[in-house]
Amino acid sequence: MGLEQNNEQHYREVVDKYVDPGADYQMSTRDYVVRPNAHAAALTLTLPSVAEAKGRFYSIIAREASAVNTITITDKGDSECWVADIVFDGKCDRALLYSDGLAWHALGGGDWPGIATTPAPGTLAPTTAAPTTAAPTTLAPTTSA
């Protein structure tokens, strides 16, 4: 399925559907919103296949987690550059994950080992320097002979 067809992923679906697992859970490509609860024991969420989830976002927020009863988010072993699992150890820890078809991207909510949520060194990043005010540049019109 090409990216141009991704608007069809919500076609005829109830958009407020979510799952709230209390034990290990294998996510399907339709589990866009997940609210796991690790009040009784640690649990593992396994993301859907990165290729099958191409172009989709997945929201995961911990309803309950602790240092003992953690929530671990892992891939199926098919994602490029997946270095380490994401581990939630507190209530409301969260991640928004996006699949480009080859790799999972964590778009925010925490700082996890192996998952880049900030630009890598040498890439474009916002600057904190004050903007400079320079005189506008005027270009002379060009003519061709």
Short mmCIF file of N, CA, C and O in Angstrom, two decimals:
data_model
loop_
_atom_site.label_atom_id
_atom_site.label_comp_id
_atom_site.label_asym_id
_atom_site.label_seq_id
_atom_site.Cartn_x
_atom_site.Cartn_y
_atom_site.Cartn_z
N MET A 1 0.85 -1.18 0.00
CA MET A 1 0.00 0.00 0.00
C MET A 1 0.88 1.23 0.00
O MET A 1 1.78 1.36 0.83
N GLY A 2 0.67 2.12 -0.91
CA GLY A 2 1.44 3.35 -1.00
C GLY A 2 0.99 4.37 0.03
O GLY A 2 -0.12 4.30 0.57
N LEU A 3 1.84 5.34 0.30
CA LEU A 3 1.50 6.38 1.27
C LEU A 3 0.27 7.17 0.84
O LEU A 3 -0.46 7.68 1.67
N GLU A 4 0.02 7.27 -0.45
CA GLU A 4 -1.13 8.02 -0.92
C GLU A 4 -2.45 7.36 -0.51
O GLU A 4 -3.51 7.97 -0.53
N GLN A 5 -2.42 6.10 -0.09
CA GLN A 5 -3.62 5.40 0.32
C GLN A 5 -3.81 5.41 1.83
O GLN A 5 -4.77 4.84 2.34
N ASN A 6 -2.93 6.07 2.57
CA ASN A 6 -3.00 6.02 4.02
C ASN A 6 -4.23 6.69 4.59
O ASN A 6 -4.61 6.42 5.71
N ASN A 7 -4.85 7.61 3.84
CA ASN A 7 -6.07 8.20 4.35
C ASN A 7 -7.17 7.15 4.49
O ASN A 7 -8.14 7.35 5.20
N GLU A 8 -7.00 6.02 3.84
CA GLU A 8 -7.99 4.96 3.91
C GLU A 8 -7.88 4.15 5.20
O GLU A 8 -8.72 3.31 5.47
N GLN A 9 -6.83 4.38 6.00
CA GLN A 9 -6.67 3.58 7.20
C GLN A 9 -7.78 3.82 8.22
O GLN A 9 -8.03 2.98 9.07
N HIS A 10 -8.46 4.94 8.16
CA HIS A 10 -9.55 5.21 9.09
C HIS A 10 -10.92 5.04 8.43
O HIS A 10 -11.93 5.30 9.05
N TYR A 11 -10.94 4.62 7.21
CA TYR A 11 -12.19 4.48 6.48
C TYR A 11 -13.10 3.48 7.19
O TYR A 11 -12.72 2.34 7.45
N ARG A 12 -14.29 3.90 7.52
CA ARG A 12 -15.30 3.08 8.17
C ARG A 12 -14.88 2.53 9.52
O ARG A 12 -15.32 1.48 9.95
N GLU A 13 -14.01 3.23 10.21
CA GLU A 13 -13.58 2.80 11.54
C GLU A 13 -14.07 3.77 12.60
O GLU A 13 -14.22 4.95 12.33
N VAL A 14 -14.27 3.27 13.79
CA VAL A 14 -14.57 4.13 14.92
C VAL A 14 -13.24 4.72 15.38
O VAL A 14 -12.33 3.98 15.76
N VAL A 15 -13.11 6.04 15.32
CA VAL A 15 -11.81 6.65 15.57
C VAL A 15 -11.42 6.68 17.04
O VAL A 15 -10.26 6.89 17.36
N ASP A 16 -12.35 6.47 17.96
CA ASP A 16 -11.99 6.51 19.38
C ASP A 16 -11.74 5.13 19.97
O ASP A 16 -11.68 4.96 21.17
N LYS A 17 -11.54 4.13 19.13
CA LYS A 17 -11.23 2.78 19.59
C LYS A 17 -9.84 2.76 20.21
O LYS A 17 -8.91 3.36 19.69
N TYR A 18 -9.70 2.07 21.32
CA TYR A 18 -8.39 1.89 21.92
C TYR A 18 -8.35 0.54 22.62
O TYR A 18 -9.37 -0.08 22.86
N VAL A 19 -7.13 0.10 22.92
CA VAL A 19 -6.95 -1.14 23.68
C VAL A 19 -6.24 -0.79 24.98
O VAL A 19 -5.46 0.15 25.05
N ASP A 20 -6.55 -1.54 26.03
CA ASP A 20 -5.93 -1.31 27.34
C ASP A 20 -5.44 -2.62 27.94
O ASP A 20 -6.03 -3.15 28.88
N PRO A 21 -4.35 -3.15 27.39
CA PRO A 21 -3.86 -4.45 27.87
C PRO A 21 -3.31 -4.38 29.30
O PRO A 21 -2.74 -3.37 29.71
N GLY A 22 -3.49 -5.47 30.03
CA GLY A 22 -2.94 -5.60 31.37
C GLY A 22 -1.91 -6.71 31.44
O GLY A 22 -1.41 -7.05 32.51
N ALA A 23 -1.58 -7.28 30.28
CA ALA A 23 -0.58 -8.35 30.18
C ALA A 23 0.15 -8.16 28.84
O ALA A 23 -0.20 -7.27 28.07
N ASP A 24 1.14 -9.00 28.58
CA ASP A 24 1.87 -8.90 27.30
C ASP A 24 0.88 -8.84 26.15
O ASP A 24 -0.13 -9.56 26.15
N TYR A 25 1.20 -7.98 25.16
CA TYR A 25 0.24 -7.74 24.08
C TYR A 25 0.96 -7.55 22.76
O TYR A 25 1.92 -6.77 22.68
N GLN A 26 0.51 -8.25 21.73
CA GLN A 26 1.01 -8.08 20.37
C GLN A 26 0.07 -7.10 19.66
O GLN A 26 -1.09 -7.43 19.42
N MET A 27 0.56 -5.91 19.33
CA MET A 27 -0.28 -4.91 18.67
C MET A 27 -0.56 -5.32 17.23
O MET A 27 0.30 -5.88 16.56
N SER A 28 -1.76 -5.01 16.76
CA SER A 28 -2.09 -5.19 15.35
C SER A 28 -1.90 -3.84 14.66
O SER A 28 -1.71 -2.81 15.31
N THR A 29 -1.99 -3.82 13.36
CA THR A 29 -1.84 -2.55 12.63
C THR A 29 -3.01 -1.62 12.90
O THR A 29 -2.92 -0.44 12.60
N ARG A 30 -4.09 -2.11 13.49
CA ARG A 30 -5.26 -1.27 13.78
C ARG A 30 -5.27 -0.73 15.19
O ARG A 30 -6.20 -0.02 15.57
N ASP A 31 -4.28 -1.04 16.00
CA ASP A 31 -4.22 -0.57 17.39
C ASP A 31 -3.52 0.79 17.44
O ASP A 31 -2.38 0.91 17.90
N TYR A 32 -4.21 1.84 17.00
CA TYR A 32 -3.61 3.17 16.93
C TYR A 32 -3.44 3.81 18.29
O TYR A 32 -2.57 4.65 18.48
N VAL A 33 -4.29 3.46 19.25
CA VAL A 33 -4.26 4.05 20.58
C VAL A 33 -4.19 2.91 21.60
O VAL A 33 -5.08 2.06 21.64
N VAL A 34 -3.13 2.91 22.41
CA VAL A 34 -2.92 1.84 23.39
C VAL A 34 -2.70 2.50 24.75
O VAL A 34 -1.88 3.41 24.88
N ARG A 35 -3.43 2.01 25.76
CA ARG A 35 -3.31 2.52 27.13
C ARG A 35 -3.03 1.36 28.08
O ARG A 35 -3.91 0.88 28.78
N PRO A 36 -1.79 0.86 28.10
CA PRO A 36 -1.47 -0.30 28.93
C PRO A 36 -1.49 0.02 30.42
O PRO A 36 -1.25 1.15 30.83
N ASN A 37 -1.77 -1.01 31.23
CA ASN A 37 -1.84 -0.87 32.67
C ASN A 37 -1.02 -1.98 33.30
O ASN A 37 -1.40 -3.15 33.24
N ALA A 38 0.10 -1.63 33.91
CA ALA A 38 1.00 -2.62 34.52
C ALA A 38 0.87 -2.59 36.03
O ALA A 38 1.85 -2.57 36.75
N HIS A 39 -0.36 -2.59 36.55
CA HIS A 39 -0.53 -2.52 38.00
C HIS A 39 -0.22 -3.85 38.69
O HIS A 39 0.16 -3.87 39.84
N ALA A 40 -0.38 -4.97 38.00
CA ALA A 40 -0.17 -6.28 38.62
C ALA A 40 1.20 -6.87 38.31
O ALA A 40 1.78 -7.58 39.13
N ALA A 41 1.72 -6.62 37.12
CA ALA A 41 3.00 -7.20 36.71
C ALA A 41 3.55 -6.41 35.53
O ALA A 41 2.82 -5.69 34.85
N ALA A 42 4.84 -6.55 35.31
CA ALA A 42 5.47 -5.92 34.15
C ALA A 42 4.88 -6.53 32.88
O ALA A 42 4.47 -7.68 32.87
N LEU A 43 4.80 -5.72 31.82
CA LEU A 43 4.26 -6.23 30.57
C LEU A 43 5.07 -5.71 29.39
O LEU A 43 5.79 -4.72 29.50
N THR A 44 4.92 -6.41 28.27
CA THR A 44 5.62 -6.05 27.04
C THR A 44 4.60 -5.82 25.93
O THR A 44 3.72 -6.66 25.71
N LEU A 45 4.73 -4.68 25.25
CA LEU A 45 3.93 -4.39 24.05
C LEU A 45 4.84 -4.61 22.86
O LEU A 45 5.93 -4.03 22.80
N THR A 46 4.40 -5.41 21.92
CA THR A 46 5.17 -5.62 20.70
C THR A 46 4.48 -4.88 19.57
O THR A 46 3.29 -5.10 19.31
N LEU A 47 5.22 -3.98 18.94
CA LEU A 47 4.67 -3.19 17.84
C LEU A 47 4.33 -4.09 16.65
O LEU A 47 4.93 -5.15 16.49
N PRO A 48 3.41 -3.64 15.79
CA PRO A 48 3.14 -4.43 14.59
C PRO A 48 4.33 -4.41 13.65
O PRO A 48 5.28 -3.65 13.84
N SER A 49 4.28 -5.21 12.64
CA SER A 49 5.35 -5.23 11.64
C SER A 49 5.55 -3.83 11.08
O SER A 49 4.59 -3.16 10.71
N VAL A 50 6.79 -3.38 11.04
CA VAL A 50 7.08 -2.02 10.58
C VAL A 50 6.66 -1.82 9.13
O VAL A 50 6.21 -0.74 8.75
N ALA A 51 6.75 -2.85 8.30
CA ALA A 51 6.36 -2.73 6.90
C ALA A 51 4.84 -2.64 6.76
O ALA A 51 4.32 -1.84 5.98
N GLU A 52 4.11 -3.43 7.53
CA GLU A 52 2.65 -3.41 7.47
C GLU A 52 2.07 -2.12 8.04
O GLU A 52 0.98 -1.70 7.66
N ALA A 53 2.79 -1.47 8.96
CA ALA A 53 2.32 -0.25 9.60
C ALA A 53 2.78 1.02 8.88
O ALA A 53 2.61 2.11 9.39
N LYS A 54 3.32 0.89 7.72
CA LYS A 54 3.88 2.02 6.96
C LYS A 54 2.92 3.20 6.88
O LYS A 54 1.76 3.05 6.50
N GLY A 55 3.42 4.38 7.29
CA GLY A 55 2.64 5.60 7.22
C GLY A 55 1.68 5.82 8.37
O GLY A 55 0.89 6.75 8.35
N ARG A 56 1.75 5.01 9.40
CA ARG A 56 0.79 5.10 10.51
C ARG A 56 1.46 5.56 11.80
O ARG A 56 2.63 5.31 12.03
N PHE A 57 0.66 6.21 12.63
CA PHE A 57 1.09 6.67 13.95
C PHE A 57 0.42 5.80 15.01
O PHE A 57 -0.74 5.41 14.85
N TYR A 58 1.14 5.54 16.10
CA TYR A 58 0.62 4.78 17.22
C TYR A 58 0.90 5.54 18.51
O TYR A 58 2.04 5.87 18.81
N SER A 59 -0.17 5.81 19.27
CA SER A 59 -0.07 6.53 20.53
C SER A 59 -0.12 5.53 21.68
O SER A 59 -1.06 4.73 21.78
N ILE A 60 0.89 5.60 22.55
CA ILE A 60 0.95 4.70 23.70
C ILE A 60 1.18 5.55 24.94
O ILE A 60 2.16 6.30 25.02
N ILE A 61 0.27 5.46 25.91
CA ILE A 61 0.40 6.18 27.19
C ILE A 61 0.16 5.18 28.31
O ILE A 61 -0.84 4.46 28.31
N ALA A 62 1.05 5.16 29.29
CA ALA A 62 0.93 4.24 30.42
C ALA A 62 -0.15 4.72 31.38
O ALA A 62 -0.09 5.84 31.88
N ARG A 63 -1.14 3.87 31.61
CA ARG A 63 -2.15 4.19 32.62
C ARG A 63 -1.58 3.98 34.01
O ARG A 63 -1.90 4.71 34.94
N GLU A 64 -0.75 2.95 34.13
CA GLU A 64 -0.08 2.69 35.41
C GLU A 64 1.19 1.90 35.12
O GLU A 64 1.17 0.92 34.39
N ALA A 65 2.29 2.37 35.70
CA ALA A 65 3.59 1.69 35.59
C ALA A 65 4.44 2.14 36.76
O ALA A 65 4.20 3.20 37.34
N SER A 66 5.43 1.35 37.10
CA SER A 66 6.34 1.70 38.19
C SER A 66 7.72 1.14 37.88
O SER A 66 7.91 0.45 36.88
N ALA A 67 8.66 1.41 38.77
CA ALA A 67 10.02 0.90 38.58
C ALA A 67 10.04 -0.63 38.61
O ALA A 67 10.91 -1.25 38.01
N VAL A 68 9.09 -1.23 39.30
CA VAL A 68 9.01 -2.70 39.38
C VAL A 68 8.15 -3.24 38.24
O VAL A 68 8.53 -4.18 37.55
N ASN A 69 6.98 -2.67 38.06
CA ASN A 69 6.04 -3.10 37.03
C ASN A 69 6.14 -2.16 35.84
O ASN A 69 5.37 -1.21 35.71
N THR A 70 7.10 -2.44 35.00
CA THR A 70 7.38 -1.58 33.85
C THR A 70 6.57 -2.03 32.63
O THR A 70 6.05 -3.14 32.57
N ILE A 71 6.50 -1.12 31.66
CA ILE A 71 5.91 -1.43 30.36
C ILE A 71 7.03 -1.29 29.34
O ILE A 71 7.64 -0.23 29.22
N THR A 72 7.32 -2.37 28.64
CA THR A 72 8.38 -2.38 27.65
C THR A 72 7.77 -2.42 26.26
O THR A 72 6.92 -3.25 25.97
N ILE A 73 8.21 -1.50 25.40
CA ILE A 73 7.75 -1.45 24.01
C ILE A 73 8.89 -1.96 23.15
O ILE A 73 10.01 -1.44 23.22
N THR A 74 8.60 -2.97 22.35
CA THR A 74 9.62 -3.57 21.51
C THR A 74 9.09 -3.73 20.09
O THR A 74 7.89 -3.66 19.87
N ASP A 75 9.99 -3.90 19.15
CA ASP A 75 9.58 -4.15 17.77
C ASP A 75 9.58 -5.65 17.52
O ASP A 75 9.94 -6.44 18.38
N LYS A 76 9.19 -6.05 16.32
CA LYS A 76 9.16 -7.47 15.96
C LYS A 76 10.50 -7.94 15.42
O LYS A 76 10.60 -9.03 14.87
N GLY A 77 11.54 -7.12 15.54
CA GLY A 77 12.85 -7.48 15.03
C GLY A 77 13.02 -7.15 13.56
O GLY A 77 13.98 -7.56 12.94
N ASP A 78 12.09 -6.35 13.01
CA ASP A 78 12.14 -6.03 11.59
C ASP A 78 12.39 -4.55 11.30
O ASP A 78 12.32 -4.12 10.17
N SER A 79 12.69 -3.78 12.32
CA SER A 79 12.91 -2.34 12.16
C SER A 79 14.39 -2.02 12.03
O SER A 79 15.21 -2.52 12.79
N GLU A 80 14.73 -1.18 11.06
CA GLU A 80 16.12 -0.72 10.94
C GLU A 80 16.47 0.15 12.13
O GLU A 80 15.64 0.94 12.60
N CYS A 81 17.67 0.01 12.63
CA CYS A 81 18.23 0.88 13.67
C CYS A 81 17.47 0.85 14.99
O CYS A 81 17.51 1.81 15.75
N TRP A 82 16.78 -0.24 15.30
CA TRP A 82 16.14 -0.38 16.62
C TRP A 82 17.22 -0.86 17.56
O TRP A 82 17.60 -2.02 17.55
N VAL A 83 17.74 0.03 18.39
CA VAL A 83 18.88 -0.29 19.23
C VAL A 83 18.45 -0.83 20.59
O VAL A 83 19.03 -1.77 21.11
N ALA A 84 17.41 -0.22 21.17
CA ALA A 84 16.98 -0.63 22.51
C ALA A 84 15.47 -0.44 22.63
O ALA A 84 14.89 0.41 21.96
N ASP A 85 14.86 -1.24 23.50
CA ASP A 85 13.43 -1.12 23.74
C ASP A 85 13.12 0.14 24.53
O ASP A 85 13.97 0.67 25.26
N ILE A 86 11.90 0.61 24.41
CA ILE A 86 11.41 1.75 25.18
C ILE A 86 10.79 1.19 26.45
O ILE A 86 9.99 0.25 26.40
N VAL A 87 11.15 1.75 27.60
CA VAL A 87 10.64 1.25 28.88
C VAL A 87 9.95 2.39 29.62
O VAL A 87 10.55 3.44 29.87
N PHE A 88 8.69 2.18 29.95
CA PHE A 88 7.93 3.12 30.77
C PHE A 88 7.99 2.65 32.21
O PHE A 88 7.76 1.48 32.50
N ASP A 89 8.27 3.59 33.13
CA ASP A 89 8.31 3.22 34.54
C ASP A 89 7.52 4.20 35.41
O ASP A 89 7.74 4.31 36.60
N GLY A 90 6.59 4.91 34.80
CA GLY A 90 5.75 5.85 35.54
C GLY A 90 4.44 6.10 34.84
O GLY A 90 4.32 5.97 33.62
N LYS A 91 3.44 6.47 35.63
CA LYS A 91 2.12 6.79 35.08
C LYS A 91 2.27 7.95 34.10
O LYS A 91 3.03 8.89 34.34
N CYS A 92 1.57 7.86 33.00
CA CYS A 92 1.53 8.88 31.94
C CYS A 92 2.82 8.97 31.12
O CYS A 92 2.96 9.91 30.33
N ASP A 93 3.77 8.03 31.29
CA ASP A 93 4.87 7.96 30.33
C ASP A 93 4.23 7.70 28.98
O ASP A 93 3.24 6.98 28.89
N ARG A 94 4.79 8.29 27.93
CA ARG A 94 4.12 8.19 26.63
C ARG A 94 5.08 8.19 25.47
O ARG A 94 6.22 8.63 25.60
N ALA A 95 4.59 7.69 24.35
CA ALA A 95 5.35 7.71 23.11
C ALA A 95 4.37 7.78 21.95
O ALA A 95 3.30 7.19 21.99
N LEU A 96 4.75 8.53 20.93
CA LEU A 96 4.03 8.54 19.66
C LEU A 96 4.99 7.96 18.65
O LEU A 96 6.06 8.52 18.41
N LEU A 97 4.65 6.81 18.11
CA LEU A 97 5.54 6.09 17.21
C LEU A 97 5.02 6.14 15.79
O LEU A 97 3.81 6.00 15.56
N TYR A 98 5.92 6.32 14.85
CA TYR A 98 5.57 6.40 13.43
C TYR A 98 6.40 5.38 12.66
O TYR A 98 7.59 5.24 12.91
N SER A 99 5.75 4.69 11.73
CA SER A 99 6.46 3.75 10.88
C SER A 99 6.60 4.33 9.48
O SER A 99 5.61 4.74 8.87
N ASP A 100 7.83 4.36 8.97
CA ASP A 100 8.04 4.79 7.58
C ASP A 100 8.14 3.58 6.65
O ASP A 100 8.47 3.71 5.49
N GLY A 101 7.86 2.41 7.19
CA GLY A 101 7.92 1.18 6.42
C GLY A 101 9.23 0.44 6.58
O GLY A 101 9.31 -0.75 6.29
N LEU A 102 10.26 1.13 7.05
CA LEU A 102 11.56 0.50 7.28
C LEU A 102 12.02 0.61 8.73
O LEU A 102 12.75 -0.24 9.21
N ALA A 103 11.61 1.69 9.40
CA ALA A 103 12.05 1.92 10.78
C ALA A 103 10.93 2.57 11.58
O ALA A 103 10.07 3.25 11.03
N TRP A 104 10.99 2.38 12.90
CA TRP A 104 10.09 3.06 13.82
C TRP A 104 10.75 4.35 14.27
O TRP A 104 11.95 4.37 14.57
N HIS A 105 9.96 5.41 14.37
CA HIS A 105 10.45 6.71 14.84
C HIS A 105 9.63 7.12 16.05
O HIS A 105 8.41 7.19 15.98
N ALA A 106 10.31 7.39 17.18
CA ALA A 106 9.65 7.90 18.37
C ALA A 106 9.62 9.41 18.25
O ALA A 106 10.66 10.06 18.16
N LEU A 107 8.41 9.98 18.22
CA LEU A 107 8.27 11.40 17.96
C LEU A 107 8.18 12.26 19.21
O LEU A 107 8.04 13.45 19.11
N GLY A 108 8.28 11.67 20.37
CA GLY A 108 8.29 12.49 21.56
C GLY A 108 7.79 11.75 22.78
O GLY A 108 7.37 10.61 22.71
N GLY A 109 7.83 12.44 23.89
CA GLY A 109 7.33 11.88 25.12
C GLY A 109 8.40 11.38 26.06
O GLY A 109 8.16 11.16 27.22
N GLY A 110 9.62 11.22 25.60
CA GLY A 110 10.66 10.73 26.48
C GLY A 110 12.00 10.69 25.78
O GLY A 110 12.13 11.03 24.62
N ASP A 111 13.00 10.28 26.52
CA ASP A 111 14.35 10.16 25.99
C ASP A 111 14.79 8.72 26.25
O ASP A 111 15.14 8.36 27.35
N TRP A 112 14.70 7.88 25.22
CA TRP A 112 14.97 6.47 25.37
C TRP A 112 16.27 6.10 24.69
O TRP A 112 16.54 6.56 23.58
N PRO A 113 17.05 5.22 25.30
CA PRO A 113 18.29 4.79 24.67
C PRO A 113 18.02 4.13 23.33
O PRO A 113 17.12 3.31 23.21
N GLY A 114 18.75 4.52 22.32
CA GLY A 114 18.63 3.89 21.02
C GLY A 114 17.54 4.44 20.14
O GLY A 114 17.47 4.12 18.97
N ILE A 115 16.66 5.27 20.67
CA ILE A 115 15.58 5.86 19.88
C ILE A 115 15.84 7.35 19.80
O ILE A 115 15.81 8.05 20.80
N ALA A 116 16.11 7.84 18.59
CA ALA A 116 16.43 9.25 18.41
C ALA A 116 15.16 10.08 18.43
O ALA A 116 14.27 9.90 17.63
N THR A 117 15.05 10.99 19.40
CA THR A 117 13.93 11.92 19.44
C THR A 117 14.41 13.34 19.20
O THR A 117 13.62 14.27 19.19
N THR A 118 15.71 13.52 19.04
CA THR A 118 16.28 14.83 18.73
C THR A 118 17.16 14.68 17.50
O THR A 118 17.64 13.59 17.21
N PRO A 119 17.40 15.77 16.77
CA PRO A 119 18.23 15.66 15.58
C PRO A 119 19.64 15.18 15.91
O PRO A 119 20.20 15.53 16.95
N ALA A 120 20.20 14.38 15.05
CA ALA A 120 21.57 13.90 15.22
C ALA A 120 22.54 15.06 14.99
O ALA A 120 22.21 16.02 14.30
N PRO A 121 23.74 14.98 15.58
CA PRO A 121 24.72 16.04 15.36
C PRO A 121 24.98 16.23 13.87
O PRO A 121 25.07 15.26 13.12
N GLY A 122 25.07 17.48 13.47
CA GLY A 122 25.35 17.78 12.07
C GLY A 122 24.10 17.91 11.22
O GLY A 122 24.16 18.21 10.05
N THR A 123 22.91 17.68 11.83
CA THR A 123 21.67 17.86 11.08
C THR A 123 21.05 19.19 11.46
O THR A 123 21.48 19.84 12.41
N LEU A 124 20.04 19.58 10.76
CA LEU A 124 19.39 20.85 11.04
C LEU A 124 18.71 20.78 12.39
O LEU A 124 18.04 19.83 12.73
N ALA A 125 18.89 21.82 13.17
CA ALA A 125 18.24 21.91 14.47
C ALA A 125 17.92 23.38 14.72
O ALA A 125 18.61 24.26 14.22
N PRO A 126 16.89 23.66 15.50
CA PRO A 126 16.57 25.05 15.79
C PRO A 126 17.71 25.71 16.57
O PRO A 126 18.38 25.06 17.37
N THR A 127 17.92 26.98 16.32
CA THR A 127 18.97 27.70 17.03
C THR A 127 18.34 28.57 18.09
O THR A 127 17.18 28.96 18.00
N THR A 128 19.13 28.90 19.10
CA THR A 128 18.63 29.75 20.17
C THR A 128 19.18 31.17 20.05
O THR A 128 18.89 32.00 20.87
N ALA A 129 19.98 31.41 19.03
CA ALA A 129 20.55 32.74 18.84
C ALA A 129 19.46 33.71 18.40
O ALA A 129 18.51 33.35 17.73
N ALA A 130 19.63 34.95 18.80
CA ALA A 130 18.67 35.99 18.42
C ALA A 130 18.74 36.20 16.92
O ALA A 130 19.82 36.15 16.32
N PRO A 131 17.60 36.45 16.30
CA PRO A 131 17.63 36.68 14.86
C PRO A 131 18.38 37.98 14.53
O PRO A 131 18.35 38.94 15.29
N THR A 132 19.05 37.95 13.42
CA THR A 132 19.78 39.14 13.01
C THR A 132 18.90 39.97 12.10
O THR A 132 18.05 39.45 11.38
N THR A 133 19.09 41.26 12.16
CA THR A 133 18.34 42.15 11.28
C THR A 133 19.32 42.79 10.33
O THR A 133 20.11 43.65 10.70
N ALA A 134 19.31 42.35 9.13
CA ALA A 134 20.19 42.89 8.10
C ALA A 134 19.34 43.60 7.08
O ALA A 134 18.15 43.34 6.94
N ALA A 135 19.97 44.51 6.36
CA ALA A 135 19.25 45.22 5.31
C ALA A 135 18.86 44.23 4.23
O ALA A 135 19.60 43.31 3.92
N PRO A 136 17.67 44.41 3.65
CA PRO A 136 17.27 43.50 2.61
C PRO A 136 18.19 43.59 1.40
O PRO A 136 18.74 44.64 1.10
N THR A 137 18.36 42.48 0.74
CA THR A 137 19.21 42.42 -0.44
C THR A 137 18.36 42.66 -1.67
O THR A 137 17.29 42.08 -1.82
N THR A 138 18.84 43.52 -2.54
CA THR A 138 18.13 43.77 -3.78
C THR A 138 18.95 43.21 -4.93
O THR A 138 20.13 43.49 -5.05
N LEU A 139 18.31 42.41 -5.74
CA LEU A 139 19.00 41.82 -6.88
C LEU A 139 18.62 42.60 -8.14
O LEU A 139 17.46 42.94 -8.35
N ALA A 140 19.61 42.88 -8.96
CA ALA A 140 19.35 43.56 -10.22
C ALA A 140 18.72 42.57 -11.19
O ALA A 140 19.10 41.41 -11.22
N PRO A 141 17.74 43.04 -11.96
CA PRO A 141 17.15 42.13 -12.94
C PRO A 141 18.16 41.71 -13.99
O PRO A 141 19.06 42.45 -14.33
N THR A 142 18.01 40.51 -14.47
CA THR A 142 18.92 40.02 -15.49
C THR A 142 18.21 40.04 -16.83
O THR A 142 16.99 39.88 -16.90
N THR A 143 18.97 40.23 -17.86
CA THR A 143 18.41 40.19 -19.20
C THR A 143 19.19 39.19 -20.01
O THR A 143 20.37 38.97 -19.80
N SER A 144 18.53 38.58 -20.92
CA SER A 144 19.23 37.64 -21.80
C SER A 144 19.21 38.20 -23.21
O SER A 144 18.23 38.81 -23.64
N ALA A 145 20.27 37.99 -23.92
CA ALA A 145 20.37 38.54 -25.27
C ALA A 145 19.89 37.58 -26.29
O ALA A 145 19.77 36.44 -26.16
#
